[in-house]
Short mmCIF file of C-alpha atoms and ligand atoms in Angstrom, two decimals:
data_model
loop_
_atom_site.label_atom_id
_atom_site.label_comp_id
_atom_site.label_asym_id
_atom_site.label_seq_id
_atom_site.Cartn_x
_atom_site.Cartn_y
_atom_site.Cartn_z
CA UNK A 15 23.92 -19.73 13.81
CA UNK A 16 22.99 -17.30 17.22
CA UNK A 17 21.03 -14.27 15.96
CA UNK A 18 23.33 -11.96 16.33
CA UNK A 19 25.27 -13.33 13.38
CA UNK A 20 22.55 -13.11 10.99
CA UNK A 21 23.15 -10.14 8.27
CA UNK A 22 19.76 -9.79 6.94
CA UNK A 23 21.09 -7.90 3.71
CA UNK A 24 22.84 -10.92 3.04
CA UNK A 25 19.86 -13.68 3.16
CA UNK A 26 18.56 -14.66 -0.05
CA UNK A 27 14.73 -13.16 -0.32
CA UNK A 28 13.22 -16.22 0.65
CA UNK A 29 15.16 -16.95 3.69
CA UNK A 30 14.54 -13.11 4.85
CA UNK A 31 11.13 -12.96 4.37
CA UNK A 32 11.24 -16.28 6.97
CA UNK A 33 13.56 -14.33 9.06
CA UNK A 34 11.09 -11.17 8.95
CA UNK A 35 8.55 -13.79 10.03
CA UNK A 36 10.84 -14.94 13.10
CA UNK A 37 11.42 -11.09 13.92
CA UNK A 38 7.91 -10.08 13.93
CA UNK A 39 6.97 -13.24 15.94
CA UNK A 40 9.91 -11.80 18.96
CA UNK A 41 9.06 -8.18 18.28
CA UNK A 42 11.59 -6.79 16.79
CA UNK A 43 10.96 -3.22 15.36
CA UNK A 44 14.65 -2.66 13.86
CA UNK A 45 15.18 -5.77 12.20
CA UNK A 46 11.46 -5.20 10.80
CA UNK A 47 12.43 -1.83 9.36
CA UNK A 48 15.73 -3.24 7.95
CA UNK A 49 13.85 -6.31 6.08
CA UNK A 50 11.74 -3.80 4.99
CA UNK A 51 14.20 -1.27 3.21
CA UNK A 52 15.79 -4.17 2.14
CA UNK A 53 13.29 -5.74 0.07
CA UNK A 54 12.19 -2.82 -1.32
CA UNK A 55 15.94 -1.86 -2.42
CA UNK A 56 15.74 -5.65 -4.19
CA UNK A 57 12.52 -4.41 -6.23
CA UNK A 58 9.84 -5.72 -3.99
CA UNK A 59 6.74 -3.99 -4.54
CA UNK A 60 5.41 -2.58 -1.36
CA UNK A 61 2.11 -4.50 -1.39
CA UNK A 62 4.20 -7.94 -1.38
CA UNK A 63 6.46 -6.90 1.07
CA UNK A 64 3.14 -6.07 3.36
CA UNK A 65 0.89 -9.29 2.37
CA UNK A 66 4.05 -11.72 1.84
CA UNK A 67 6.50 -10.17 4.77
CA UNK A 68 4.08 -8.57 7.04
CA UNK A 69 0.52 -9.40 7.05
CA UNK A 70 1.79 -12.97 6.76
CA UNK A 71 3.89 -12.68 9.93
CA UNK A 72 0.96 -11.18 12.04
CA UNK A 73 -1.09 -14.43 11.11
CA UNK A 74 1.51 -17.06 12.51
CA UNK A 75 1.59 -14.24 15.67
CA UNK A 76 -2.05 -14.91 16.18
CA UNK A 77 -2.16 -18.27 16.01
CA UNK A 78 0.18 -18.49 18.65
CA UNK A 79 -1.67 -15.80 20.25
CA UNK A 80 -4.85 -18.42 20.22
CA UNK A 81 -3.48 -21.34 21.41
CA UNK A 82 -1.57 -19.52 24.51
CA UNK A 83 1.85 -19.70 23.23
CA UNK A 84 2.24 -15.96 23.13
CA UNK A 85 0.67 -13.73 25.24
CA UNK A 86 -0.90 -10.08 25.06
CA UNK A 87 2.51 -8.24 26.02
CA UNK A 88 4.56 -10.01 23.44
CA UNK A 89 1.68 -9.88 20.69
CA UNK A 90 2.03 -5.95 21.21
CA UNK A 91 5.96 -5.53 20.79
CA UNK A 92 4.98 -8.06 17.11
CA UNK A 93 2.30 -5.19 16.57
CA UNK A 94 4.81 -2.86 17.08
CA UNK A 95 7.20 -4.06 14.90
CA UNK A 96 4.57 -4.44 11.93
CA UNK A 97 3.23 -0.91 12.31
CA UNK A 98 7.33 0.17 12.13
CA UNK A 99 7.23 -1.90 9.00
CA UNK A 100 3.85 -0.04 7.31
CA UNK A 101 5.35 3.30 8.82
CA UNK A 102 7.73 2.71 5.77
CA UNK A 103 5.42 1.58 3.37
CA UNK A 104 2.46 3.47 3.89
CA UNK A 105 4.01 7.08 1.99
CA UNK A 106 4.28 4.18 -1.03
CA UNK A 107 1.21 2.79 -1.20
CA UNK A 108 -0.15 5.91 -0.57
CA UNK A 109 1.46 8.46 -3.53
CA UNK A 110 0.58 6.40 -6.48
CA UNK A 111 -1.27 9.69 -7.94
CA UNK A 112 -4.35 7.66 -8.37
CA UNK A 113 -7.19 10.06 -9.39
CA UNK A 114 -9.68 10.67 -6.54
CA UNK A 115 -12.38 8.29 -6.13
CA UNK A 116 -14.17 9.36 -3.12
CA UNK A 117 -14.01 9.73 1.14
CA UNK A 118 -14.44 7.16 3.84
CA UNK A 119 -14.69 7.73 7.28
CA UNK A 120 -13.29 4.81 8.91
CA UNK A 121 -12.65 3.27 12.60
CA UNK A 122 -12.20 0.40 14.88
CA UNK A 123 -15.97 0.00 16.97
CA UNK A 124 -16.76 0.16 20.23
CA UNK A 125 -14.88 -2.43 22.64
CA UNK A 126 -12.10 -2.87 20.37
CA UNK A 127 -8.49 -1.27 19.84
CA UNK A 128 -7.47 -3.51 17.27
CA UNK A 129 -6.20 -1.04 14.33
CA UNK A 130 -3.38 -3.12 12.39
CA UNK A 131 -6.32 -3.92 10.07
CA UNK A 132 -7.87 -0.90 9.33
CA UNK A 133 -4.89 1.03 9.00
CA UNK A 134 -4.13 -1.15 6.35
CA UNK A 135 -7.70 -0.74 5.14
CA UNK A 136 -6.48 2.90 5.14
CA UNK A 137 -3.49 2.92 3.76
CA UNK A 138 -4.74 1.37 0.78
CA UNK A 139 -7.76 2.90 0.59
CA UNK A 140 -5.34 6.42 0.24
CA UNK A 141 -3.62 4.34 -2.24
CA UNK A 142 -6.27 4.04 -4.49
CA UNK A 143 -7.56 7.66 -4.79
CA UNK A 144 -9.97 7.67 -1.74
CA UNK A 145 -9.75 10.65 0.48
CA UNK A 146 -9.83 8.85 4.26
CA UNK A 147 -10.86 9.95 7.81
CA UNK A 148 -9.51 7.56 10.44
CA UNK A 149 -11.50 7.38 13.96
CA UNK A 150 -8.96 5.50 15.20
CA UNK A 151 -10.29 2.91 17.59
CA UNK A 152 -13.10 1.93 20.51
CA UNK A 153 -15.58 4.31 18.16
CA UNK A 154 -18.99 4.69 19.75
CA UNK A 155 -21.77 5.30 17.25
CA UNK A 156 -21.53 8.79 18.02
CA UNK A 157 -18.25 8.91 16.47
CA UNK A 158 -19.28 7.85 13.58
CA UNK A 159 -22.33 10.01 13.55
CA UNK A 160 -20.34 13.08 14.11
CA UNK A 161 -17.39 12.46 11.20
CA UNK A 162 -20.07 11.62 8.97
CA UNK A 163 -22.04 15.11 9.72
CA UNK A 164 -18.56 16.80 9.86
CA UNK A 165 -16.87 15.17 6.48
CA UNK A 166 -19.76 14.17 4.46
CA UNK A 167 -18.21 10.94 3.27
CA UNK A 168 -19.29 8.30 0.54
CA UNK A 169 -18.06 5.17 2.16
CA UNK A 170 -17.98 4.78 6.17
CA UNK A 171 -16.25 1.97 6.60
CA UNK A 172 -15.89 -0.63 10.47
CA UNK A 173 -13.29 -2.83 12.12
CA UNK A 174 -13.80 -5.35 14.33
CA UNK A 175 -11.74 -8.20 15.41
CA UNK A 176 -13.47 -10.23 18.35
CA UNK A 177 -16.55 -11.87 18.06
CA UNK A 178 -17.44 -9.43 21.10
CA UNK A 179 -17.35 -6.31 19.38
CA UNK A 180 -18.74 -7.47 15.67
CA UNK A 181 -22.58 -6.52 16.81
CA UNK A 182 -21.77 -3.60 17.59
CA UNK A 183 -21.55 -2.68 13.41
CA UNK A 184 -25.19 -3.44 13.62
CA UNK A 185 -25.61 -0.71 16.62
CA UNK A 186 -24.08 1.41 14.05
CA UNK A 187 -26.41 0.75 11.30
CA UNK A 188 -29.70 0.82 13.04
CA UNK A 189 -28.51 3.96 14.11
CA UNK A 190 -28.04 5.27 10.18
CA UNK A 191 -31.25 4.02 9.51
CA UNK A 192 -33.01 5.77 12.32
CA UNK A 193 -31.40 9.01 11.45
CA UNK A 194 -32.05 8.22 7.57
CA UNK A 195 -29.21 8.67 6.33
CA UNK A 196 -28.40 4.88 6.43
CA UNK A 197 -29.13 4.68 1.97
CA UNK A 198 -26.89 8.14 1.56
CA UNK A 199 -23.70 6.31 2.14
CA UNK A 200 -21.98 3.16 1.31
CA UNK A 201 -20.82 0.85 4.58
CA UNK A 202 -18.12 -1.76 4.03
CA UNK A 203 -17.20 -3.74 7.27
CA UNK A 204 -14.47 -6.24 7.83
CA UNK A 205 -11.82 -7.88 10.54
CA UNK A 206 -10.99 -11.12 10.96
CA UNK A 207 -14.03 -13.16 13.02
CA UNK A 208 -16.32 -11.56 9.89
CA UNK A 209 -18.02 -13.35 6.75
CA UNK A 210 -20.41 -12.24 4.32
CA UNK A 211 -23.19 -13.43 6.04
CA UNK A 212 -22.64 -11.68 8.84
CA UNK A 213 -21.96 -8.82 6.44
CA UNK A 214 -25.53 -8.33 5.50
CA UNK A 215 -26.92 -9.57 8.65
CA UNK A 216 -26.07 -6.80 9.85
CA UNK A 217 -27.23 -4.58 7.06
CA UNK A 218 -23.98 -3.76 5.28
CA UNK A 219 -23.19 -3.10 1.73
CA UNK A 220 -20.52 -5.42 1.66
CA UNK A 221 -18.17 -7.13 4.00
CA UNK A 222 -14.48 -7.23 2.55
CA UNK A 223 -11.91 -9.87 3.33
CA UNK A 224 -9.48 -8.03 3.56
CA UNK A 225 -7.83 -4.43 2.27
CA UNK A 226 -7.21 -5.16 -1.39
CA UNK A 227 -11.10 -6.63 -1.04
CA UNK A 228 -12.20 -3.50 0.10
CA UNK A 229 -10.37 -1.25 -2.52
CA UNK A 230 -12.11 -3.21 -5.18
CA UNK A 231 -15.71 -3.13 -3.53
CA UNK A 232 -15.37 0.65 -3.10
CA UNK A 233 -14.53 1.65 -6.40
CA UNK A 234 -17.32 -0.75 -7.61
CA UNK A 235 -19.82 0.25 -5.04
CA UNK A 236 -18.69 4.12 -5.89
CA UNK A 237 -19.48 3.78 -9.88
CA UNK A 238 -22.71 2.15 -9.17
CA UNK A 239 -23.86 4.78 -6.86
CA UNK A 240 -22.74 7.53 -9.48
CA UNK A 241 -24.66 5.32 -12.17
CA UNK A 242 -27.60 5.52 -9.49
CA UNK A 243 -27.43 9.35 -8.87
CA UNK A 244 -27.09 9.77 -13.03
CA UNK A 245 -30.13 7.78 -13.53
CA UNK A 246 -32.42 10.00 -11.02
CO1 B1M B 308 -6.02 -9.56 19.86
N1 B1M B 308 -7.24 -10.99 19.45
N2 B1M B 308 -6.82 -9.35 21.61
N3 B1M B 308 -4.64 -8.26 20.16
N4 B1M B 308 -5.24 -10.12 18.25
C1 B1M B 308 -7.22 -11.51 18.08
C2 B1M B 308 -8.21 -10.77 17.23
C3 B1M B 308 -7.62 -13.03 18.31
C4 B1M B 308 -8.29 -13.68 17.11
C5 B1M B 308 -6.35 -13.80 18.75
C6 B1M B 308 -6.61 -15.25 18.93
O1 B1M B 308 -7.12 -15.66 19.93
N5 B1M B 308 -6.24 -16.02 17.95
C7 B1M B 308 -8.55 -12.93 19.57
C8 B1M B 308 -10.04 -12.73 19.29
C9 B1M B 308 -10.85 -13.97 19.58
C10 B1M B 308 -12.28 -13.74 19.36
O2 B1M B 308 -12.84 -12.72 19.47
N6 B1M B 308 -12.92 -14.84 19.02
C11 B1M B 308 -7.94 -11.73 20.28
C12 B1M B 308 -8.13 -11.44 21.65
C13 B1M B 308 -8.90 -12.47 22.46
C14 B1M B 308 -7.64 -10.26 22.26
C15 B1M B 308 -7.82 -9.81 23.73
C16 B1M B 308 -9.22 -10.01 24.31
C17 B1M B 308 -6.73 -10.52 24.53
C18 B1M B 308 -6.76 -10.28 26.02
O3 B1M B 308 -6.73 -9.18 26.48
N7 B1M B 308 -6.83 -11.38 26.72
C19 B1M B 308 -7.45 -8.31 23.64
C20 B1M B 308 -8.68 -7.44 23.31
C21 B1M B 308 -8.40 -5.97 23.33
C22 B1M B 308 -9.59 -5.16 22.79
O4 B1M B 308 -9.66 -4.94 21.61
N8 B1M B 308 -10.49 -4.77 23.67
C23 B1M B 308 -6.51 -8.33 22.48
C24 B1M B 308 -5.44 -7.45 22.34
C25 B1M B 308 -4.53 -7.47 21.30
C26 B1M B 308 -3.27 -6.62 21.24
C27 B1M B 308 -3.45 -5.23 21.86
C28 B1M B 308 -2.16 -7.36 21.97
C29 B1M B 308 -2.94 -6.64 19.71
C30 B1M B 308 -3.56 -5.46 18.92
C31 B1M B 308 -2.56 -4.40 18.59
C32 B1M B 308 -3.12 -3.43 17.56
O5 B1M B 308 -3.95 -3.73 16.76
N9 B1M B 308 -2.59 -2.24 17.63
C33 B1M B 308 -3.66 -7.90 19.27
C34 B1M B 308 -3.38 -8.58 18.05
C35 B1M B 308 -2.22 -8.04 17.23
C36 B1M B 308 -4.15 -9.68 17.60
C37 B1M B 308 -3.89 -10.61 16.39
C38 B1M B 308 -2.74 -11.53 16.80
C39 B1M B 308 -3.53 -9.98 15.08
C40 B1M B 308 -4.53 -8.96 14.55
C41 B1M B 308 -3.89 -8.26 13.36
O6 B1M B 308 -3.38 -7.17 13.49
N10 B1M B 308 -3.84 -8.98 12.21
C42 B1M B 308 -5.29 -11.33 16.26
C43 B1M B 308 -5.18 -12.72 15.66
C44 B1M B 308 -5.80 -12.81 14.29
O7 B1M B 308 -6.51 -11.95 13.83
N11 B1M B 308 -5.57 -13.93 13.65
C45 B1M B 308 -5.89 -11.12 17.60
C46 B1M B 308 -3.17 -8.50 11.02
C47 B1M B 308 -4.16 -7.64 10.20
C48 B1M B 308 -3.48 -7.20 8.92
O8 B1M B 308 -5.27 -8.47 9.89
O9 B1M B 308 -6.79 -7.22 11.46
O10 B1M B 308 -7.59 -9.29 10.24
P1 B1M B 308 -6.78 -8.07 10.25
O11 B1M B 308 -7.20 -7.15 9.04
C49 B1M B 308 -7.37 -7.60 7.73
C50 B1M B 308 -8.79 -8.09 7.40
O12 B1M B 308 -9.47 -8.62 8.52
C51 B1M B 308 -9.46 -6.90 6.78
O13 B1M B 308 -8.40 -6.29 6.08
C52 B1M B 308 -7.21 -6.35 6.87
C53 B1M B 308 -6.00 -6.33 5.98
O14 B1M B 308 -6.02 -7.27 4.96
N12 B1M B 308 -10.06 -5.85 7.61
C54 B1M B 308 -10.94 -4.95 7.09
C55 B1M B 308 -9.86 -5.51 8.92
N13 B1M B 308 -10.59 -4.43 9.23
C56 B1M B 308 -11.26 -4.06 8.12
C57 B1M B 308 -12.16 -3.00 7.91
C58 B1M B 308 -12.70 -2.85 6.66
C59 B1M B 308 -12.39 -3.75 5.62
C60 B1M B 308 -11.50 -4.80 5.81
O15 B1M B 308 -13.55 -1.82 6.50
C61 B1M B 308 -14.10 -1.59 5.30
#
């Protein structure tokens, strides 16, 4: 069957969600969208149409993207297609009336544009109650210094997704430190080259695997520093 004859409303869920995976691998932002809605009309919630439809079709992308069988044109018209796809799940994950847990300032550092990540991180930070302030990407510490000045969070949260840009979270840190304001705030880092050892390496509260991990780890992170600030 050519592609043209595939009706995607008419593909049983499993054999969509592979299609979704085909569509995202050849960048296509329609098709994306449609698989979207349509899953969601079948009663999909919106977090397994983003890990089991989404997410999961940006990680056969990148291994593609590693061993040279796609290259960095193509990987951005998959990127494309995924944000389209979040575009339509974000105002779900996002009004779910949870009560308000907190703020995060959070961006992509220095060196790196990846944001697919942390705008996930985001999305379901919002999700869960937390009030969020997105940098966007290629932050300089000075970014972060400023939002945190201007917004006051509890949680400042970093992306980073090559091995070349991961040190720079530690630039960021010392740079709390020296300031002292490094023990006022929570910092959660994460991306894919990142591990927990790395995670408190570089002086971190936690490193989170990935968004759901870091919704947890805040909320815990957030009642321990209330139980801290109760106890003083
Ligand atoms: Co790039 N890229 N890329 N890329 N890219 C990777 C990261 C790579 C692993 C691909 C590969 O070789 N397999 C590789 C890095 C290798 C390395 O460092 N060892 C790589 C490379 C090399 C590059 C370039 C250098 C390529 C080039 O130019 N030759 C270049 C660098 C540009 C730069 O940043 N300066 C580049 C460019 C690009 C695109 C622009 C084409 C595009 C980005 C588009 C965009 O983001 N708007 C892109 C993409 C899409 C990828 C892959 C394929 C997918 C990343 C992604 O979106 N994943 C990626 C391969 C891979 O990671 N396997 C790759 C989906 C996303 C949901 O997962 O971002 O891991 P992830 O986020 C997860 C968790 O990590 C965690 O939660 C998220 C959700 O569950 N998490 C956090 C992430 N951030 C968090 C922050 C937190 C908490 C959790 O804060 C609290």
């Amino acid at each position: 069957m050519s592609d043209e004859e595939i009706i995607l409303s008419e593909l049983p869920d499993d054999e969509l969600v592979q299609q979704m995976h085909d569509d995202l691998y050849d960048g296509l932002k329609e098709e994306i969208e449609e698989g979207t809605r349509i899953l969601l009309d079948r009663g999909w919630s919106p977090y397994e149409v983003l890990t089991q439809a989404l997410v999961e079709g940006m990680r056969i992308v990148g291994e593609d993207f590693r061993d040279g069988i796609l290259f960095v044109p193509e990987v951005l018209l998959s990127a494309n297609a995924m944000k389209a796809g979040m575009n339509i799940l974000r105002p779900l994950l996002v009004e779910t009336g949870a009560p308000k847990q907190g703020k995060m300032v959070i961006g992509t550092v220095k060196g790196d544009i990846h944001d697919i990540g942390k705008n996930l991180v985001g999305m379901m930070m919002e999700g869960a109650g937390f009030e969020v302030i997105d940098l966007g990407i290629n932050n300089p510490v000075e970014n972060y210094l400023d939002a945190i000045e201007k917004h006051q969070p509890d949680i400042v949260g970093m992306s980073a997704l090559l091995t070349t840009t991961m040190p720079y979270m530690k630039v960021v840190i010392d740079t709390l430190k020296e300031k002292g304001i490094r023990d006022d705030l929570i910092v959660l880092v994460g991306g894919a080259p990142l591990n927990e050892e790395f995670g408190k390496a570089v002086g971190a509260d936690a490193y989170c695997r990935d968004a759901a991990v870091a919704v947890e780890t805040a909320k815990e992170l957030m009642k321990r520093k209330h139980n801290v600030s109760a106890a003083v």
